[in-house]
Short mmCIF file of C-alpha atoms and ligand atoms in Angstrom, two decimals:
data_model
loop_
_atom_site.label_atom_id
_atom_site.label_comp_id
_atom_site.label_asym_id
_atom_site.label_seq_id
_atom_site.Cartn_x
_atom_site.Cartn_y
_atom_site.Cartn_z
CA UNK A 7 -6.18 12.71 17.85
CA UNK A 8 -2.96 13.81 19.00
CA UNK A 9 -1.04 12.99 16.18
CA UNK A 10 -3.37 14.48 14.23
CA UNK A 11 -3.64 17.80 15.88
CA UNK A 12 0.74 17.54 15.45
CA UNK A 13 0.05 16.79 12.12
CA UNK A 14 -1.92 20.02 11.48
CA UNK A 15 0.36 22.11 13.39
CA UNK A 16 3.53 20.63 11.37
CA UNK A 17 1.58 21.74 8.02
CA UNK A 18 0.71 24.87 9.43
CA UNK A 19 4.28 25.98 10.43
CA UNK A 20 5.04 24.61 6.98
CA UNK A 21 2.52 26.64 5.30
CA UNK A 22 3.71 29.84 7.11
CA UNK A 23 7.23 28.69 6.11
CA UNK A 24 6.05 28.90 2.31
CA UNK A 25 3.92 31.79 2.93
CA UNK A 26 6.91 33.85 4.48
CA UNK A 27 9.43 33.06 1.47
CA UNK A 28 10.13 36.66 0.84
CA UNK A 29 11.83 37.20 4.09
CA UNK A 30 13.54 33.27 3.98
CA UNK A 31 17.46 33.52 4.00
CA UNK A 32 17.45 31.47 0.47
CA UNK A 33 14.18 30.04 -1.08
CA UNK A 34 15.12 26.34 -2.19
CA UNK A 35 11.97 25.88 -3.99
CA UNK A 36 10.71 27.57 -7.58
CA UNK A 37 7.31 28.71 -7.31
CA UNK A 38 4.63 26.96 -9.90
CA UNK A 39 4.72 30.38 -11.80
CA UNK A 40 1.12 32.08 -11.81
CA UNK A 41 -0.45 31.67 -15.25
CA UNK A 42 -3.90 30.57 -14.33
CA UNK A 43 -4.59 33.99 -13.08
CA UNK A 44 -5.87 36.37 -15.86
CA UNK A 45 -8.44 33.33 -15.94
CA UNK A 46 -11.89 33.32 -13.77
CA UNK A 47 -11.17 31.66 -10.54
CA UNK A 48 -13.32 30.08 -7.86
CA UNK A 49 -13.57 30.59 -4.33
CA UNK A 50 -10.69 28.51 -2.04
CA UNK A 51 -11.35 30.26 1.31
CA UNK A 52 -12.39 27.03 2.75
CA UNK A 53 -9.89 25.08 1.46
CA UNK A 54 -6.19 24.56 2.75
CA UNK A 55 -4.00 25.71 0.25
CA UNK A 56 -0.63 24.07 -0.78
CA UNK A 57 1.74 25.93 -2.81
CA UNK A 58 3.67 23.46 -5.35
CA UNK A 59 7.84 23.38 -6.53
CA UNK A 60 8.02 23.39 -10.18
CA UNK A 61 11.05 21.71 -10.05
CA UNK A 62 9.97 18.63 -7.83
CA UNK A 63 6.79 18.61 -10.32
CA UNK A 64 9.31 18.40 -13.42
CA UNK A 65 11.27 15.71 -11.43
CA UNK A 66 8.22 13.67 -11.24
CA UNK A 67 6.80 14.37 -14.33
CA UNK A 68 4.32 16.75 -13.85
CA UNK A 69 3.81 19.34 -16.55
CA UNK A 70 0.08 19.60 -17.03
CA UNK A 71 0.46 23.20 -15.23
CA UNK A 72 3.49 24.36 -17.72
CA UNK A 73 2.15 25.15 -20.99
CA UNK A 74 5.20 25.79 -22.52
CA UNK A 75 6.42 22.63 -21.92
CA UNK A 76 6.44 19.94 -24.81
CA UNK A 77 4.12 17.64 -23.43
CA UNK A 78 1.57 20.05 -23.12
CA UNK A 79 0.02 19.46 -26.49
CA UNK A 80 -0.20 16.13 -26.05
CA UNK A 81 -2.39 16.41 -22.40
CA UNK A 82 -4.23 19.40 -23.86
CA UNK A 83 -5.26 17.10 -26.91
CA UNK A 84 -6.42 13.87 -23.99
CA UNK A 85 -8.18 16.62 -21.75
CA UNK A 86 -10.24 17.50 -24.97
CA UNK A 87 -11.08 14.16 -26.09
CA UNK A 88 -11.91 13.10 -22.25
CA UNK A 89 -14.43 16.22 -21.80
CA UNK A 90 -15.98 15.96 -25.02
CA UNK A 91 -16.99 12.16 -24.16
CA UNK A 92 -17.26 12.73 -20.42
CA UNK A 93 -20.09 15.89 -21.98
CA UNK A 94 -21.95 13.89 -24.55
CA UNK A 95 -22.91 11.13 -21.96
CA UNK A 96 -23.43 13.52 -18.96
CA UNK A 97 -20.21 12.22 -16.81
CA UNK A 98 -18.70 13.77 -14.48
CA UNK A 99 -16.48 10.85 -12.74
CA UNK A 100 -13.80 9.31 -14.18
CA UNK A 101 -11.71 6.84 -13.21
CA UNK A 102 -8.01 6.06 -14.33
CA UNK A 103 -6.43 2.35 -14.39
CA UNK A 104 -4.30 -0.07 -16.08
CA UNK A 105 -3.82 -3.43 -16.57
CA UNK A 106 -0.50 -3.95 -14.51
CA UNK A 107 1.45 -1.89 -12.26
CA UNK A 108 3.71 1.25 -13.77
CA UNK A 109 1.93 2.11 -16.39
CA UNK A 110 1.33 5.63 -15.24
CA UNK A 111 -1.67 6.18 -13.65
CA UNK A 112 -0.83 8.33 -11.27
CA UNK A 113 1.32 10.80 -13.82
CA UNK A 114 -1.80 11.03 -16.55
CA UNK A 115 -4.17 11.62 -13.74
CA UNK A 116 -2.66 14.48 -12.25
CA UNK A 117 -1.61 15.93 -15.20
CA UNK A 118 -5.16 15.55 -16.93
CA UNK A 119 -6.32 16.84 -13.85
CA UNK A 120 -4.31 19.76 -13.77
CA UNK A 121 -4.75 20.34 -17.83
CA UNK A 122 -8.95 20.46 -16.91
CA UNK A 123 -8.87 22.57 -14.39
CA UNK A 124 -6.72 25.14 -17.02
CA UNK A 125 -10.36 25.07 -18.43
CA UNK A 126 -12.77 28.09 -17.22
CA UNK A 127 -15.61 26.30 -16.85
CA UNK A 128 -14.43 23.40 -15.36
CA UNK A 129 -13.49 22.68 -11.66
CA UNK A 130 -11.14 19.25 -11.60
CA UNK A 131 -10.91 16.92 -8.43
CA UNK A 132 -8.42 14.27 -8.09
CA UNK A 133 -9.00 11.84 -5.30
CA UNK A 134 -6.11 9.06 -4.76
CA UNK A 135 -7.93 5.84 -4.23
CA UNK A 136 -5.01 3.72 -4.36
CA UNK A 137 -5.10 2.75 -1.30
CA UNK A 138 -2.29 0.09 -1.35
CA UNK A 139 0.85 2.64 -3.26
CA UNK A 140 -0.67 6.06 -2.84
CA UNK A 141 1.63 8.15 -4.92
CA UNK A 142 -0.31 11.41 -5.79
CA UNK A 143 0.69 13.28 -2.64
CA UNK A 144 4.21 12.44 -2.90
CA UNK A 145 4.12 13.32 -6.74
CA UNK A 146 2.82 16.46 -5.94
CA UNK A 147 5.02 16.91 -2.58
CA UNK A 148 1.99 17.62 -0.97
CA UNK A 149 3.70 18.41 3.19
CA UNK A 150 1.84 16.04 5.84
CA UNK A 151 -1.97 17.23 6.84
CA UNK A 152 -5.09 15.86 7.20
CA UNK A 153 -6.29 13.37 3.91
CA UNK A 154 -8.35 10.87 3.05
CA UNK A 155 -6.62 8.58 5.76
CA UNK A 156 -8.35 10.52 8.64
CA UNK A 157 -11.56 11.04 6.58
CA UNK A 158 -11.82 6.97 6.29
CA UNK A 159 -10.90 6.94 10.24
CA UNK A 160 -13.57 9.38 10.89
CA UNK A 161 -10.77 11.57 12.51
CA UNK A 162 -11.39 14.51 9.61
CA UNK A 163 -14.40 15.87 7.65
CA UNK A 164 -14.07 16.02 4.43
CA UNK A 165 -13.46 19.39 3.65
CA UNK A 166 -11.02 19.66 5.87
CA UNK A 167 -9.36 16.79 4.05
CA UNK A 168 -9.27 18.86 0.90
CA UNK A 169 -6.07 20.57 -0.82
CA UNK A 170 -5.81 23.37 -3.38
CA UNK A 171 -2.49 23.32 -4.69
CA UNK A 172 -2.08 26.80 -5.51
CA UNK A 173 -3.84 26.24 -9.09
CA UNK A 174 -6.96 27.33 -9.83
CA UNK A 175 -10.11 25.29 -10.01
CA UNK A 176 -8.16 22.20 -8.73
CA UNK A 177 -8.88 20.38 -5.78
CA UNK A 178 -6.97 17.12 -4.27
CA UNK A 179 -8.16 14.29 -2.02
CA UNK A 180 -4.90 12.89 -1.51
CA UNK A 181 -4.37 9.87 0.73
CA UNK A 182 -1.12 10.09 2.42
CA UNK A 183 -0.35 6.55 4.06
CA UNK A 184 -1.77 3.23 2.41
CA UNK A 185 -4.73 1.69 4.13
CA UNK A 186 -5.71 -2.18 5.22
CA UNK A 187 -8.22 -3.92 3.77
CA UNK A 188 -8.32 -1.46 0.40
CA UNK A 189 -11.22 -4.00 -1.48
CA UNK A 190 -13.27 -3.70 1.92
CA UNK A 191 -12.81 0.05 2.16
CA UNK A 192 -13.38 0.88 -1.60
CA UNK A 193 -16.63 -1.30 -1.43
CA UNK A 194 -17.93 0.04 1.39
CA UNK A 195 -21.17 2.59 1.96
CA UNK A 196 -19.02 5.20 3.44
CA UNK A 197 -17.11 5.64 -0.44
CA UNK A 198 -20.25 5.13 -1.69
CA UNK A 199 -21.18 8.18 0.22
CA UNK A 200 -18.33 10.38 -0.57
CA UNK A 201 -18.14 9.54 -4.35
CA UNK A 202 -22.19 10.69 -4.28
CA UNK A 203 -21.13 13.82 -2.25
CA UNK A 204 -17.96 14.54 -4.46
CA UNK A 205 -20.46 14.71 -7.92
CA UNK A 206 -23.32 16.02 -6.68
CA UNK A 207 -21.52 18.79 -4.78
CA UNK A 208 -20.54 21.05 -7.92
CA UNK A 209 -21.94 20.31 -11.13
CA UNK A 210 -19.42 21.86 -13.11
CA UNK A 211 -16.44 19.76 -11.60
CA UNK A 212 -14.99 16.82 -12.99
CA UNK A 213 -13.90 14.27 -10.45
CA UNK A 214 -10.60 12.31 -11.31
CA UNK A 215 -9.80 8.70 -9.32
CA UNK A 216 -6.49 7.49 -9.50
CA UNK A 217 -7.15 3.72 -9.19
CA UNK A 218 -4.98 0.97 -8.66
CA UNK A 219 -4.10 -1.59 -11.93
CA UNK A 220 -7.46 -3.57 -12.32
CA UNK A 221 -5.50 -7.47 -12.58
CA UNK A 222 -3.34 -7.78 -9.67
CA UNK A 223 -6.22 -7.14 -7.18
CA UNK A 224 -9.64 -7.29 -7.01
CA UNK A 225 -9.45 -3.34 -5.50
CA UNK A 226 -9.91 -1.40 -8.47
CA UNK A 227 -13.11 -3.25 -9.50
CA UNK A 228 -14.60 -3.26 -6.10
CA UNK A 229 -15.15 0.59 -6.81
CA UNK A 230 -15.70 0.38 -10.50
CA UNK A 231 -19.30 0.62 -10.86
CA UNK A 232 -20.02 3.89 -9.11
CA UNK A 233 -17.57 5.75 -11.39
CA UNK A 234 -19.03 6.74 -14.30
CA UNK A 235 -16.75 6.05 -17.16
CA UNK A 236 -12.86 4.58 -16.93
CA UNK A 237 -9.44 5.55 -18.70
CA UNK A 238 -7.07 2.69 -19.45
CA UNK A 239 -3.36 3.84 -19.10
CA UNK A 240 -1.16 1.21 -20.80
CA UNK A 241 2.52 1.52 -20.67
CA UNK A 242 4.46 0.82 -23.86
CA UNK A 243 5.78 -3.38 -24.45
CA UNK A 244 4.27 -3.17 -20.26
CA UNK A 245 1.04 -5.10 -20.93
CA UNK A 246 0.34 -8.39 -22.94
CA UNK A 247 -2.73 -8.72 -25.46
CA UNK A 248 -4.09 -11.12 -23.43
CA UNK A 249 -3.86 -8.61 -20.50
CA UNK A 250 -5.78 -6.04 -22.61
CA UNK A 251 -8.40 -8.58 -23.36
CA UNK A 252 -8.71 -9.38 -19.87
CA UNK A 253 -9.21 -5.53 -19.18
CA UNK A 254 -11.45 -5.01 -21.22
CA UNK A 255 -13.81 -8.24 -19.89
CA UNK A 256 -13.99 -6.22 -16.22
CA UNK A 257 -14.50 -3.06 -18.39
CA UNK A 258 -18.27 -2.42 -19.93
CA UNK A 259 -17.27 -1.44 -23.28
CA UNK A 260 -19.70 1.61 -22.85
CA UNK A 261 -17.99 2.96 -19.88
CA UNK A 262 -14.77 2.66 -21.10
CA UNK A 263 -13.91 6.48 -22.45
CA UNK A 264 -10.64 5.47 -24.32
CA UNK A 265 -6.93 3.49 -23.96
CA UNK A 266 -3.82 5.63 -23.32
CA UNK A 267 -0.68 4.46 -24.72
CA UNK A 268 2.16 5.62 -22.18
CA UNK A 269 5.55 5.48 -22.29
CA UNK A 270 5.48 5.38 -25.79
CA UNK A 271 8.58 6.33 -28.28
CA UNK A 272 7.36 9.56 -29.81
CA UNK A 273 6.53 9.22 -33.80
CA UNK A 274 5.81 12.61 -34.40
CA UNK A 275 7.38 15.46 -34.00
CA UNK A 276 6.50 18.19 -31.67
CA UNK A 277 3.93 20.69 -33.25
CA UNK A 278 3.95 23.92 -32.89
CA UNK A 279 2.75 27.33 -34.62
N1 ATP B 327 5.20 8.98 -20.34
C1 ATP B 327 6.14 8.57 -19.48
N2 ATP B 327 7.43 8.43 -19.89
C2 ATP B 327 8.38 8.02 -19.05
N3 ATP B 327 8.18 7.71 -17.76
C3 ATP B 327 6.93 7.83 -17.28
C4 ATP B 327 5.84 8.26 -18.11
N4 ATP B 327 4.71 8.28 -17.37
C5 ATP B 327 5.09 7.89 -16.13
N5 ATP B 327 6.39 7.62 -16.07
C6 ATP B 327 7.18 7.16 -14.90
O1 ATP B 327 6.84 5.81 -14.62
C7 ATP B 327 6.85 5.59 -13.20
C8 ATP B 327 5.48 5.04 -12.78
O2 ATP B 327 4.52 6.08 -13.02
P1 ATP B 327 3.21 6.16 -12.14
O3 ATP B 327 3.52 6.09 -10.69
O4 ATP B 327 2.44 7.31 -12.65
O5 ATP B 327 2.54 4.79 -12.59
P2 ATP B 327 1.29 4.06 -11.93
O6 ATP B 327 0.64 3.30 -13.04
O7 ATP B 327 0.48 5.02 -11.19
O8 ATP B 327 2.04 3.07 -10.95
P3 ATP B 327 1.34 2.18 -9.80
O9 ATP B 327 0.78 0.98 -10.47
O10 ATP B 327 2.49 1.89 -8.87
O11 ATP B 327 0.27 3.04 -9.17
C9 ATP B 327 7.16 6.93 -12.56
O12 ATP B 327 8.55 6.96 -12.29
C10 ATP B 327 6.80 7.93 -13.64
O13 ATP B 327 7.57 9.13 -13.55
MG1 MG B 328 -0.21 5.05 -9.20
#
């Protein structure tokens, strides 16, 4: 408990830190600039909030907030065809995987995540359920706090677990250090019980998991069924067929929404009006 309550305090000097930028000597960090907010927003006052750096974002990757920037399009155009499927079959969990490891997971899922929540009627949640390489925290450079971690170790609740990062209508679950026994844990009643709580909460949120790949361990399948529908991220020359084939044998073919091919050397040019 100690090193939890040290944990909170570090985060909360950290969040006054951010909070008090006007008076800092020199602000090292660039603000995610504010153009969610001519746009309906919902209610954070229960949720930690944790303002983002556009440039570590950029660094990583991370553009679904930026729509100016060229990949925009491209996320806009997967968020469409995700909700459209995700709406005619009334789901509201998805989960995100890949065959092998690298594919990019963790960048579509945030980025998706971030491109739904741009949505007004749509709230997105991304939980990090890679419980072996958790990566969405440091992706996001989300500072220490409480997380998923302390949820599993009954040390948190979960809404105090919960992150806004200053965008919104989006809400993380990250988990900050990986955990033993991931198959156990993801197969367990108590994620059973949070992935119920986490769709029945709101019904107008779409909850994101950022799995592990599906081959290399038998974690991401342990907590398969109880997602509603799956995304298969596949990096570019990354995967063999047979790997594909393999994927798509764990994979109901009804559940599976769609493929994304990553990494992939652009063939069209960008398009713009
Ligand atoms: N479209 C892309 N083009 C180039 N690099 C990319 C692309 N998408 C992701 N990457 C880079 O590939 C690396 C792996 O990405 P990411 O961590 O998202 O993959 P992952 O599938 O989640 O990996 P893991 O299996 O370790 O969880 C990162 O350095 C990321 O910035
Ligand atoms: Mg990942």
């Amino acid at each position: 408990m100690e090193r939890i309550k040290q944990a909170v305090e570090k985060a909360r000097r950290l969040q006054q830190g951010a909070n008090a930028s006007s008076t800092a000597p020199a602000a090292r960090t660039r603000p995610v600039p504010a153009q969610f907010t001519d746009i309906e927003s919902v209610d954070y006052r229960h949720t930690r909030v944790a303002p983002l750096d556009a440039a570590h974002l950029e660094q990583q990757r991370i553009v679904g907030h930026d729509k100016a920037h060229p990949a925009s399009p491209a996320i806009d155009l997967l968020r469409t065809q995700v909700l459209q499927k995700m709406e005619e079959n009334g789901w509201r969990t998805l989960a995100i995987t890949s065959p092998t490891p690298d594919a990019g997971k963790t960048t579509v899922a945030i980025n998706l995540a971030m491109s739904i929540a741009h949505q007004t009627q749509k709230t997105a949640m991304l939980v990090d359920f890679d419980l072996r390489k958790p990566h969405v925290g440091k992706y996001l450079g989300l500072p220490e706090h409480l997380s998923l971690n302390e949820v599993l170790d009954g040390a948190a609740s979960l809404p105090e677990a919960l992150v806004n990062p200053d965008i919104p209508r989006l809400v993380i679950l990250p988990t900050l250090r990986p955990v033993a026994r991931p198959a156990e844990i993801l197969s367990s009643a108590k994620i059973s019980n949070l992935i119920a709580e986490l769709r029945e909460r709101y019904d107008s949120r779409i909850v994101i998991f950022d799995l592990p790949p599906l081959l290399n361990t038998d974690d991401a399948i342990s907590v398969l069924p109880q997602i509603d529908c799956v995304l298969l991220v596949v990096g570019e020359g990354m995967s063999t067929k047979a790997e594909i084939e393999e994927c798509k044998r764990h994979l109901p073919s009804k559940n599976l929404l769609g493929v994304v091919l990553n990494k992939a050397e652009s063939i069209t040019k960008p398009y713009a009006y």
